[in-house]
PDB file of C-alpha atoms and ligand atoms in Angstrom:
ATOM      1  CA  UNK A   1     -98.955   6.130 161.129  1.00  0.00           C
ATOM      2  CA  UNK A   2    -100.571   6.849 164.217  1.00  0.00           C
ATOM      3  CA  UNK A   3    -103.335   4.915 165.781  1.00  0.00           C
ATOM      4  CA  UNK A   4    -106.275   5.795 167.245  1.00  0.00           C
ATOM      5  CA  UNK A   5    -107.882   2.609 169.596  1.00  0.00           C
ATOM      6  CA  UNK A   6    -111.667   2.219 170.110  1.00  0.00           C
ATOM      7  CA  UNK A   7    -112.362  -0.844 171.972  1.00  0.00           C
ATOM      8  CA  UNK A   8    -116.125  -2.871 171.985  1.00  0.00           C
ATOM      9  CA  UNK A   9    -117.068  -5.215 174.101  1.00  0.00           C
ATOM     10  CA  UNK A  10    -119.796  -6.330 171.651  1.00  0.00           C
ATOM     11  CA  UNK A  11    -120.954  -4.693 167.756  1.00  0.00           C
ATOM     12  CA  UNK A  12    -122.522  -6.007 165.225  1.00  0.00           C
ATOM     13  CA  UNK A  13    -119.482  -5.509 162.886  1.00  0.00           C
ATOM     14  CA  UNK A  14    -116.350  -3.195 163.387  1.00  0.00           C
ATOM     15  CA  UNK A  15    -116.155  -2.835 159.806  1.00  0.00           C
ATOM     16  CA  UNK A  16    -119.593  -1.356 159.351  1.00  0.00           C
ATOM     17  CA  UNK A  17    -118.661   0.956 162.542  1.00  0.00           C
ATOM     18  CA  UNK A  18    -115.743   2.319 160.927  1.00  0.00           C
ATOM     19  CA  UNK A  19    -117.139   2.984 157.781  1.00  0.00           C
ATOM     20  CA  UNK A  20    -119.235   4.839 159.672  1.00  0.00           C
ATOM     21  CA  UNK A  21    -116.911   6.834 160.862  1.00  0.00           C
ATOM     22  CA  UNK A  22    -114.827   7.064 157.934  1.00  0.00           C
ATOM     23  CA  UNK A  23    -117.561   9.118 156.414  1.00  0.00           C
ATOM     24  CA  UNK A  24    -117.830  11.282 158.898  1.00  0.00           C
ATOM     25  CA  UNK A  25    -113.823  12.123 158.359  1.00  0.00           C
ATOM     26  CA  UNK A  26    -111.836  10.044 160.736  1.00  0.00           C
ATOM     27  CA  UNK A  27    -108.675  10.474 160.162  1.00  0.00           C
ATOM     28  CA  UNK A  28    -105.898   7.126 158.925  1.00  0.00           C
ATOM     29  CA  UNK A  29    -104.874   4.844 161.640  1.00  0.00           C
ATOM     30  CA  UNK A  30    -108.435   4.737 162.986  1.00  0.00           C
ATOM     31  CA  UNK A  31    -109.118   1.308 164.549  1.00  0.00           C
ATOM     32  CA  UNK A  32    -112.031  -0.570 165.856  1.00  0.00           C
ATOM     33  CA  UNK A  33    -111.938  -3.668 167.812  1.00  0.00           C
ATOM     34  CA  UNK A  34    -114.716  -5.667 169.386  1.00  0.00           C
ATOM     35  CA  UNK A  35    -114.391  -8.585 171.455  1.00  0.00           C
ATOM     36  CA  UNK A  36    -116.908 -10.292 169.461  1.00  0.00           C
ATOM     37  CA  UNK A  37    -119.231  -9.316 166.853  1.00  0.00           C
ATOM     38  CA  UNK A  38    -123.110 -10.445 166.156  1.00  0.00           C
ATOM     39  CA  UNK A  39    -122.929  -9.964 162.810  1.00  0.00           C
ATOM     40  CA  UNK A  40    -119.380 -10.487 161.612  1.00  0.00           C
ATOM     41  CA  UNK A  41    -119.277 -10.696 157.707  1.00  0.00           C
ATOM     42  CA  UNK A  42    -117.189 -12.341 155.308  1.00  0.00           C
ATOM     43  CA  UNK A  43    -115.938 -11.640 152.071  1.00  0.00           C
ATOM     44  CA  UNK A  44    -118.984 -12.531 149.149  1.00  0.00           C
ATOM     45  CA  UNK A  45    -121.448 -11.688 152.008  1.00  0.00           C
ATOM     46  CA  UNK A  46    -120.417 -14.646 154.033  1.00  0.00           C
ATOM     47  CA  UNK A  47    -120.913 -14.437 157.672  1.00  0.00           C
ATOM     48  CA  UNK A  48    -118.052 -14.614 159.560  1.00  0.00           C
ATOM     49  CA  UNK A  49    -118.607 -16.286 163.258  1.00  0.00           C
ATOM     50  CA  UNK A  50    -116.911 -14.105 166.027  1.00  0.00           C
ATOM     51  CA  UNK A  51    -117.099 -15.134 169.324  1.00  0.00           C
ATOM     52  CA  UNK A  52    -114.982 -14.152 171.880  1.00  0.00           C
ATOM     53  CA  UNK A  53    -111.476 -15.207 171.927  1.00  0.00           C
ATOM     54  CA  UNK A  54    -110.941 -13.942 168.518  1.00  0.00           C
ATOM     55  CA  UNK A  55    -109.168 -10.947 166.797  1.00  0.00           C
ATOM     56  CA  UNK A  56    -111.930  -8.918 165.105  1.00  0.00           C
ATOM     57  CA  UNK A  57    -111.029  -5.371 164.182  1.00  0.00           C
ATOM     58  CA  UNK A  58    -110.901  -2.987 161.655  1.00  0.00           C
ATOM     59  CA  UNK A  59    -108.408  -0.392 160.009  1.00  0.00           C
ATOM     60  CA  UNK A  60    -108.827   2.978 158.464  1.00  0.00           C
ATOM     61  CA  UNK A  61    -106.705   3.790 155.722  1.00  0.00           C
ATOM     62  CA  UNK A  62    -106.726   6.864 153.347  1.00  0.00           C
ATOM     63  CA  UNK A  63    -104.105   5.757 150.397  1.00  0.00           C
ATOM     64  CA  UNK A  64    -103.270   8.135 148.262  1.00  0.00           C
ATOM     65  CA  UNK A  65    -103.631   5.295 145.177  1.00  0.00           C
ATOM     66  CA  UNK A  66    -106.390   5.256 142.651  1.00  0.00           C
ATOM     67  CA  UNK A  67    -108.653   2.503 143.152  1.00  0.00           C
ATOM     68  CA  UNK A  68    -107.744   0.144 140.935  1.00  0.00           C
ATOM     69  CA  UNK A  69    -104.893  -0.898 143.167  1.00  0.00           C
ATOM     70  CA  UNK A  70    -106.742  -1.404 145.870  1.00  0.00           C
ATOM     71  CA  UNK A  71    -105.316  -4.933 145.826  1.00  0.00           C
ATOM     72  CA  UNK A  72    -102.036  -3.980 146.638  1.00  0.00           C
ATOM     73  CA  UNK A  73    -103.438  -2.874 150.023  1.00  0.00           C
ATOM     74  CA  UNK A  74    -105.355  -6.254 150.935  1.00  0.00           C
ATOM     75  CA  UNK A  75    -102.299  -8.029 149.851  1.00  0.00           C
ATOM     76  CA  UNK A  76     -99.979  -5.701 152.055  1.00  0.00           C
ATOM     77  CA  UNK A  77    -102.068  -6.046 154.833  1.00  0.00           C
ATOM     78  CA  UNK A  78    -102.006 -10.256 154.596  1.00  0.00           C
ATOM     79  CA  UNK A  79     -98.426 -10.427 154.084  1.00  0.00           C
ATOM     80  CA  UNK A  80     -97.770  -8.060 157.328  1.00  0.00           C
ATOM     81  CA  UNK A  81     -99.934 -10.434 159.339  1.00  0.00           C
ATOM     82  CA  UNK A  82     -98.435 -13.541 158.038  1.00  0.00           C
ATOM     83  CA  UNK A  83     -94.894 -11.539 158.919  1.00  0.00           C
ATOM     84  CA  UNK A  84     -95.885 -10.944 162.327  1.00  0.00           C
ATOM     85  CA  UNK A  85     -97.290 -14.198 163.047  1.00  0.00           C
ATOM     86  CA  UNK A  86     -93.972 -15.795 161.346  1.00  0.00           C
ATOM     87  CA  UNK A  87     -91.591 -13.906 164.006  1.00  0.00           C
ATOM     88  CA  UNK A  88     -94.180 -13.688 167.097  1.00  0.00           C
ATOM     89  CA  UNK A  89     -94.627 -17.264 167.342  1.00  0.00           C
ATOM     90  CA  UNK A  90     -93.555 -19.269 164.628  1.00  0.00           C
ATOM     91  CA  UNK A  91     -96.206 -20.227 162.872  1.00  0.00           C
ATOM     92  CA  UNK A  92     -95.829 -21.057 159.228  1.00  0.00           C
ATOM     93  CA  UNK A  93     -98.596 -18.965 157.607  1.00  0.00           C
ATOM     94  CA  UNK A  94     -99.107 -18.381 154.351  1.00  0.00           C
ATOM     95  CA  UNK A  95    -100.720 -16.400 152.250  1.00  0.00           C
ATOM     96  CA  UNK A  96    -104.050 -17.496 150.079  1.00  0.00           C
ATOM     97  CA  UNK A  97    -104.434 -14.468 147.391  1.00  0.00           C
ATOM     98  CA  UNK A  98    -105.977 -12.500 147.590  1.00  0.00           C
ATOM     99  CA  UNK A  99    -105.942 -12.227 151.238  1.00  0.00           C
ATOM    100  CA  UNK A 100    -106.029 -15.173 153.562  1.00  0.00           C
ATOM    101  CA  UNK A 101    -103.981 -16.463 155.779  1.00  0.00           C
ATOM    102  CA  UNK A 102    -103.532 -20.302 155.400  1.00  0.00           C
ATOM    103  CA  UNK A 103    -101.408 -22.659 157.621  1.00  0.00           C
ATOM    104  CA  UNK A 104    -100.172 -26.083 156.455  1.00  0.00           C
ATOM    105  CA  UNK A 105    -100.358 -29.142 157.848  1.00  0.00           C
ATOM    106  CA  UNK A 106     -98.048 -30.679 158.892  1.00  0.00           C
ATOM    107  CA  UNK A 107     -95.988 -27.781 159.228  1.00  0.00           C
ATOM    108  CA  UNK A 108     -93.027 -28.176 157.101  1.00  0.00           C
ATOM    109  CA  UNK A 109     -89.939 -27.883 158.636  1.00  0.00           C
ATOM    110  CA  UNK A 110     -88.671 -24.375 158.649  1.00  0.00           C
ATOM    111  CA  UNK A 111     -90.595 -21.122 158.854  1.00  0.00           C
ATOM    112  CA  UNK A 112     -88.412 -19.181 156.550  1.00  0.00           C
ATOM    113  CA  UNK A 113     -89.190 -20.990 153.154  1.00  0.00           C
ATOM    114  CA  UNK A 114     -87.039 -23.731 153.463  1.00  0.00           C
ATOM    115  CA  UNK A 115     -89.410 -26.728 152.900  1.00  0.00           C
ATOM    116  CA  UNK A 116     -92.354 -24.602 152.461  1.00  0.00           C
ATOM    117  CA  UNK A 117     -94.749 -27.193 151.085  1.00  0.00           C
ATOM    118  CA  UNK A 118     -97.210 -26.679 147.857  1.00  0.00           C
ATOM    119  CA  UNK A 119     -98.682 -30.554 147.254  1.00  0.00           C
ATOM    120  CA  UNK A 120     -99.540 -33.275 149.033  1.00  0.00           C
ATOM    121  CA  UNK A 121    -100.496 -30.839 152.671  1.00  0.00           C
ATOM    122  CA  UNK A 122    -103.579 -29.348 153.603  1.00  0.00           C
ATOM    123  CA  UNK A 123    -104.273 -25.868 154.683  1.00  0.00           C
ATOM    124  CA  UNK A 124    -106.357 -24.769 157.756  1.00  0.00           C
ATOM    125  CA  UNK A 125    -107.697 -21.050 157.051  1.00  0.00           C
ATOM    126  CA  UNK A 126    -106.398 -19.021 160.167  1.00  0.00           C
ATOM    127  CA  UNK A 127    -107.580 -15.435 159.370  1.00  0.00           C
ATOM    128  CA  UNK A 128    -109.032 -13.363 156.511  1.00  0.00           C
ATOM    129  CA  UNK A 129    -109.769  -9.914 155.592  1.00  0.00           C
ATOM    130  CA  UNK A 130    -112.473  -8.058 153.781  1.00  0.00           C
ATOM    131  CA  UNK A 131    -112.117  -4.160 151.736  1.00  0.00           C
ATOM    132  CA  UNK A 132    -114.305  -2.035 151.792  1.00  0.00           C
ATOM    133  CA  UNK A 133    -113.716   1.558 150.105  1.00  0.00           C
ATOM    134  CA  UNK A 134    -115.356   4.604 148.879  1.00  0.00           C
ATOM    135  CA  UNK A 135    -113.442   6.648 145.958  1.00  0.00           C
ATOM    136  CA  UNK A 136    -113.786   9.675 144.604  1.00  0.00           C
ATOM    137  CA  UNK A 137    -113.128  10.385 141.275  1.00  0.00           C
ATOM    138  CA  UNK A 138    -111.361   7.473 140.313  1.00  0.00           C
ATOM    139  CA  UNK A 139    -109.046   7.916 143.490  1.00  0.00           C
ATOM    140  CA  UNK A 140    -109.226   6.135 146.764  1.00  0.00           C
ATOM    141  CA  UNK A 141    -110.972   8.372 149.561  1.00  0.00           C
ATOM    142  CA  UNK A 142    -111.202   6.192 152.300  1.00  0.00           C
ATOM    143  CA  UNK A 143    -110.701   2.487 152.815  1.00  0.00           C
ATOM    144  CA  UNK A 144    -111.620   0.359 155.846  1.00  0.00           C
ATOM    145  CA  UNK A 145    -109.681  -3.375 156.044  1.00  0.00           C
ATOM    146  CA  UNK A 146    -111.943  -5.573 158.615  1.00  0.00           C
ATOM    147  CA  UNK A 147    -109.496  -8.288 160.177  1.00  0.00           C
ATOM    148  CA  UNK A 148    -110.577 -11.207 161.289  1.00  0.00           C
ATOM    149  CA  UNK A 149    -107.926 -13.376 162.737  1.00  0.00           C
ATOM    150  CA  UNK A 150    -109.068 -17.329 165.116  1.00  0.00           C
ATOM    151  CA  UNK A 151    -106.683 -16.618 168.032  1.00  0.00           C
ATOM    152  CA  UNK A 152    -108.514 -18.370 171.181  1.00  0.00           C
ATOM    153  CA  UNK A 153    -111.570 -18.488 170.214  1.00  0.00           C
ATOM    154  CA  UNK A 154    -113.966 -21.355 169.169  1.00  0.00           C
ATOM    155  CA  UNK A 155    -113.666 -22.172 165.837  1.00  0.00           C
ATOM    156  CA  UNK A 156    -116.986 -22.788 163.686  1.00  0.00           C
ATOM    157  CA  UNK A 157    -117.964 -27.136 163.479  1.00  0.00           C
ATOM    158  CA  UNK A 158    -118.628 -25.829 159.823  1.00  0.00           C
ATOM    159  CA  UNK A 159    -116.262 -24.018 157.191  1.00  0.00           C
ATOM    160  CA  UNK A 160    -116.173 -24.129 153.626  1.00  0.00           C
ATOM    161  CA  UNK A 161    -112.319 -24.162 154.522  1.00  0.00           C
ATOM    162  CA  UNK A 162    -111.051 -26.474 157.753  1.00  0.00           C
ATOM    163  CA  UNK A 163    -110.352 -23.657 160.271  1.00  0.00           C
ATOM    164  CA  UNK A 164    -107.510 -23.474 162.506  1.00  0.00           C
ATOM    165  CA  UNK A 165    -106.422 -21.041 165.406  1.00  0.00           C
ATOM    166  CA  UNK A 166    -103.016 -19.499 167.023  1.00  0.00           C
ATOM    167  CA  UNK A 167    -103.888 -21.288 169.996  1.00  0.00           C
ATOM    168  CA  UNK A 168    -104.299 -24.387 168.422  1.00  0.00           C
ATOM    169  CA  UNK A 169    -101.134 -24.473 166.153  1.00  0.00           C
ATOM    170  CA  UNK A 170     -99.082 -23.164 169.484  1.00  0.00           C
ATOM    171  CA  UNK A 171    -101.117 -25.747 171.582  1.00  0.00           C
ATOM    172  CA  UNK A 172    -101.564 -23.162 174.504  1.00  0.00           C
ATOM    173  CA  UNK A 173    -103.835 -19.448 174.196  1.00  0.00           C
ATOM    174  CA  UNK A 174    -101.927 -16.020 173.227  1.00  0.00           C
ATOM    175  CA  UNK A 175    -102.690 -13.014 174.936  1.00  0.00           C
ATOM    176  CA  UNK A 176    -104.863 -10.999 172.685  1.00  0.00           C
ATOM    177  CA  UNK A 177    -103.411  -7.462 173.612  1.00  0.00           C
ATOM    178  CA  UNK A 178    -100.008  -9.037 172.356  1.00  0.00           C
ATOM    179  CA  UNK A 179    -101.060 -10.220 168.856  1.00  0.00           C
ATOM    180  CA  UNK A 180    -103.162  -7.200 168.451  1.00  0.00           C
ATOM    181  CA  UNK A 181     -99.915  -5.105 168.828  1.00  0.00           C
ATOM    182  CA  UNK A 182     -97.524  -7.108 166.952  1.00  0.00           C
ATOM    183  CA  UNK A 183    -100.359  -7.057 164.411  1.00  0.00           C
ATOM    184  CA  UNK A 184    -100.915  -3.347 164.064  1.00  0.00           C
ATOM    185  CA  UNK A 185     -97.039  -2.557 164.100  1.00  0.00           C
ATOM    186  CA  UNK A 186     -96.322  -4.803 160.981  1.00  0.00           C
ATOM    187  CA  UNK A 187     -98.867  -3.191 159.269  1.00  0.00           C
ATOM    188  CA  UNK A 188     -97.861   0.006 160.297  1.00  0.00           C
ATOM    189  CA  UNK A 189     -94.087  -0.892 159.471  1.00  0.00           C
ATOM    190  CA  UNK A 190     -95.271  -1.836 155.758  1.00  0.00           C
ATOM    191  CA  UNK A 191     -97.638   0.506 154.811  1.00  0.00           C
ATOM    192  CA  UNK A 192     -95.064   3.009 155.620  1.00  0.00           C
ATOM    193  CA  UNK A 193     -92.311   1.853 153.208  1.00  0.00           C
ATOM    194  CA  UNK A 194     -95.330   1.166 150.594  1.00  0.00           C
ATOM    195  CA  UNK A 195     -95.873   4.664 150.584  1.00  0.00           C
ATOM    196  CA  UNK A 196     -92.325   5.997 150.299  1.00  0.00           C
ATOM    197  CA  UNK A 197     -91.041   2.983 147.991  1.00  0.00           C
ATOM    198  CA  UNK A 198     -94.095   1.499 146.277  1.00  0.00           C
ATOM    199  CA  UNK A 199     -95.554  -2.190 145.660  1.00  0.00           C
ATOM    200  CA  UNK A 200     -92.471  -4.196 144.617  1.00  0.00           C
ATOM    201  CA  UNK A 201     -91.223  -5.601 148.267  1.00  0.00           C
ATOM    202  CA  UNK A 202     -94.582  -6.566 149.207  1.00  0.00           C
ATOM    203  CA  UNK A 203     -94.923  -8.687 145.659  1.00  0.00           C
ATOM    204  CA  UNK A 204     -91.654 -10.056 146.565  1.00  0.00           C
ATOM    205  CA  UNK A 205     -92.624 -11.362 150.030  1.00  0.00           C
ATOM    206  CA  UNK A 206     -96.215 -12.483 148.548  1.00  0.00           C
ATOM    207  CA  UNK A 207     -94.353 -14.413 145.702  1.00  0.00           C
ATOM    208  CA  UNK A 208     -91.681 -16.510 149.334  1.00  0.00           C
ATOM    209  CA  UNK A 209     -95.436 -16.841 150.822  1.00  0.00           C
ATOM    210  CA  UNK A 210     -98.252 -17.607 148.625  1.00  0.00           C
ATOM    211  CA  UNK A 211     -99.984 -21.151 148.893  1.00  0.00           C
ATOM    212  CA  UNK A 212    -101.474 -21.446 145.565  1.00  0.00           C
ATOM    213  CA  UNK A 213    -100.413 -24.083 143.373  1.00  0.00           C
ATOM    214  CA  UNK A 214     -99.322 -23.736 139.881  1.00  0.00           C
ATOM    215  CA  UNK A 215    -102.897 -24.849 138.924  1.00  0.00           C
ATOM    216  CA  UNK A 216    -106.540 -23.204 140.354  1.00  0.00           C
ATOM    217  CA  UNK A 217    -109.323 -22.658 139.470  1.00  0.00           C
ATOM    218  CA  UNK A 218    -111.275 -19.723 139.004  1.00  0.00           C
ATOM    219  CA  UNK A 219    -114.717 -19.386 139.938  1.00  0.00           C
ATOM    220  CA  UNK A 220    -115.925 -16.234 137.816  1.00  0.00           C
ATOM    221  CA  UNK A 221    -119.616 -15.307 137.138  1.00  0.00           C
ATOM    222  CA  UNK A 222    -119.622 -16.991 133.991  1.00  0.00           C
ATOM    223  CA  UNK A 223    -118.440 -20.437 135.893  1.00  0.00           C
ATOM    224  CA  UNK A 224    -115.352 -22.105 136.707  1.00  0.00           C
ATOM    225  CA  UNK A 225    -112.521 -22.165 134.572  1.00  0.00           C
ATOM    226  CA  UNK A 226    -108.845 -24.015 135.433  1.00  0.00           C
ATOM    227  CA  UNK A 227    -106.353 -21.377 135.278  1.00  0.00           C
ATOM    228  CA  UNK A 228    -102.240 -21.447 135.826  1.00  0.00           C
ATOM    229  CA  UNK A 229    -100.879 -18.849 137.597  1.00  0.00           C
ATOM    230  CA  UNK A 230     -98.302 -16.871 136.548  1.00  0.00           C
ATOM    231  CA  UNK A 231     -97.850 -14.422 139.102  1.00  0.00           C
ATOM    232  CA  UNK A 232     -99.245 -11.303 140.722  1.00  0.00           C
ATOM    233  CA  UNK A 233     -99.219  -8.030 138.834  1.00  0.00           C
ATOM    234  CA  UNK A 234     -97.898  -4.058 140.103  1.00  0.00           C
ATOM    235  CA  UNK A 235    -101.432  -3.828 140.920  1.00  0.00           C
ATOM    236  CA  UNK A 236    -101.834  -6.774 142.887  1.00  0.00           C
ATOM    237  CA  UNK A 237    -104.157  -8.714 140.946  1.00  0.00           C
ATOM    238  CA  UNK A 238    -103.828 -12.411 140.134  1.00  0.00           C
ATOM    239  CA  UNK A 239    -102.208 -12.814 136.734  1.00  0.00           C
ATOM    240  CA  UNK A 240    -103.322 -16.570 135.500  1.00  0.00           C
ATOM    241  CA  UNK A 241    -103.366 -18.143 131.853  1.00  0.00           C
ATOM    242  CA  UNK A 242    -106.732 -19.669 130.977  1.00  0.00           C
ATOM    243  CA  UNK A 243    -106.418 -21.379 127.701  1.00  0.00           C
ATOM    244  CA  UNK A 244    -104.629 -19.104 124.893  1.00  0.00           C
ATOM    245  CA  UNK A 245    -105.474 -16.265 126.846  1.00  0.00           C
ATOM    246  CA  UNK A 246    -103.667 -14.139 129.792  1.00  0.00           C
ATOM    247  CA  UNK A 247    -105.967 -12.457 132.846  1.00  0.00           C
ATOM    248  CA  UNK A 248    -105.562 -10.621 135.451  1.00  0.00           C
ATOM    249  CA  UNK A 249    -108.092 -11.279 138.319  1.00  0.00           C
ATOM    250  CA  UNK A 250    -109.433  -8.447 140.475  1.00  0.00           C
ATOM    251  CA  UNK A 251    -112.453 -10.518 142.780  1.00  0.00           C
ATOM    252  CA  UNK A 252    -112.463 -13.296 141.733  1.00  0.00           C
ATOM    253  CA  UNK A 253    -112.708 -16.176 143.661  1.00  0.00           C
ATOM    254  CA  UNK A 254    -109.687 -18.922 143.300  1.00  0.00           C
ATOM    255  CA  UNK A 255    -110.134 -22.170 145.014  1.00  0.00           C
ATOM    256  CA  UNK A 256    -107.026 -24.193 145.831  1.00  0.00           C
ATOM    257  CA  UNK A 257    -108.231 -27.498 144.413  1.00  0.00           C
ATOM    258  CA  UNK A 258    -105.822 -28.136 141.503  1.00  0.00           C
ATOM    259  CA  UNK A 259    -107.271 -29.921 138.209  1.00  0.00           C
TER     260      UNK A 259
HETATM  261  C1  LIG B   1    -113.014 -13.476 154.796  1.00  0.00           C
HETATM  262  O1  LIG B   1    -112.131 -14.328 154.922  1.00  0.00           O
HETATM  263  O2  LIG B   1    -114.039 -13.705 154.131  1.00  0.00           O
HETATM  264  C2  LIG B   1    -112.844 -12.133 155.469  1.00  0.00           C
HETATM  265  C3  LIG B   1    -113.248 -12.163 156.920  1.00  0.00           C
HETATM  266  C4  LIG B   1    -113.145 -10.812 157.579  1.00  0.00           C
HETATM  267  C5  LIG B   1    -113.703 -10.809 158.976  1.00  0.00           C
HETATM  268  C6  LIG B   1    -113.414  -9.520 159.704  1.00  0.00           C
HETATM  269  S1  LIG B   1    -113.686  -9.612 161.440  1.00  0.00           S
HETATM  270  C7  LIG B   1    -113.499  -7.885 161.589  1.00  0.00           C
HETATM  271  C8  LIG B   1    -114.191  -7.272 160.399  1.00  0.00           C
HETATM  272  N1  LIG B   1    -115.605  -7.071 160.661  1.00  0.00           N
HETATM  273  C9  LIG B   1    -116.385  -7.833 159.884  1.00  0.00           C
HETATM  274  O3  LIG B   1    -117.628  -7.861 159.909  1.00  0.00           O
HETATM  275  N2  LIG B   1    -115.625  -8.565 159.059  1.00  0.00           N
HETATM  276  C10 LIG B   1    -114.204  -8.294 159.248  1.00  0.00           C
END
């Protein structure tokens, strides 16, 4: 994939700039960065704070997947920043599904698996992303993935999750230009071989990273149900057990809090 850089100083949001330009036909590999963004969003229709410091940018992608697997793209896309975060600086991030990117504390003791911790740590949320696509018939016609990683910047006094940064965990700032590019080429790498070899390596590397416990729970329309997870499905949706039954989970929201 080739990419195409447009660098902001200042936008409102670099996803809602791309999309933009996605309808207008820009072609894959499209990306839009801003130094910070006045009105950042979040997934739900959260906002997402964005001062300067951070990573905010945005990625055009033109799969040629139907819609309903979607998922597998967020997913690819956390697991490739988790990668390149892993062997850039040693970090041990992990992956929240559907796509955040959680660090532990206290780190455990190897990056690689090897002590990777599920009870008894907390998490600090150090990035997220948030989809947005338009299909057409059924098939995905364009689809824009707005990243949103805490790299120097301030973090917000208030999160719904306990926010972290790179700088923080490292204890000294990262040059942004760097962890953009590291950033863009793991993604790039990936979504490569996902397109010549399909899904399963990326399930594979979600399965050595994911952070969620055996037991979440599920906050659906209808309210919150306790759910155990079983594992994530070809299509990269959440496959929990909720009483006798077996669901897959597209949106929904899963909180780490185990009951
Ligand atoms: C989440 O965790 O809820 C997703 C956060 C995504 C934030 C990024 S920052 C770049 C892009 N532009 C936006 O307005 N949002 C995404």
């Amino acid at each position: 994939m080739t990419y195409q850089l447009f660098l902001f100083d200042s936008l409102s949001s670099t996803n809602d700039l791309l999309k933009g330009l996605a309808c207008g036909g820009a072609p894959e590999g499209t990306v839009v960065i801003a130094r910070e963004q006045t009105a950042g969003r979040g997934r739900f229709g959260r906002r997402w704070l964005s001062p300067k410091g951070g990573a905010w940018f945005s990625l055009l992608l033109r799969p040629p997947i139907p819609a309903e697997q979607a998922g597998c793209i967020a997913i690819l896309i956390a697991v490739s920043l988790a990668r390149a975060l892993r062997e850039g600086w040693g970090v041990p991030v992990g992956v929240k599904w559907p796509n955040d990117l959680y660090v532990p504390h206290p780190h455990p003791l190897s990056v690689n698996g090897e002590g990777w911790p599920q009870a008894g740590v907390r998490y600090q949320k150090l990035g997220g992303i948030l989809i947005e696509l338009s299909t057409n018939a059924a098939q995905i016609d364009w689809l824009v993935a707005g990243i949103g990683i805490n790299v120097n910047n301030e973090l917000p006094a208030e999160a719904r999750v306990p926010p972290t940064s790179l700088a923080r965990e490292l204890g000294h700032p990262v040059p942004l230009e760097e962890f953009l590019d590291r950033a863009l080429a793991a993604i790039a790498h990936d979504y490569e071989r996902f397109l010549s070899e399909g899904f399963e390596f990326v399930r594979q590397r979600w399965q050595e990273l994911s952070v969620l416990p055996p037991r979440v729970l599920v906050r659906t329309s209808s309210g919150e149900i306790a759910a155990e997870v079983l594992g994530l499905s070809q299509s990269g949706k959440l496959v929990v057990r909720t009483g006798e039954s077996v669901r897959e989970l597209a949106t929904e929201e899963v909180t780490l809090c185990p009951r």
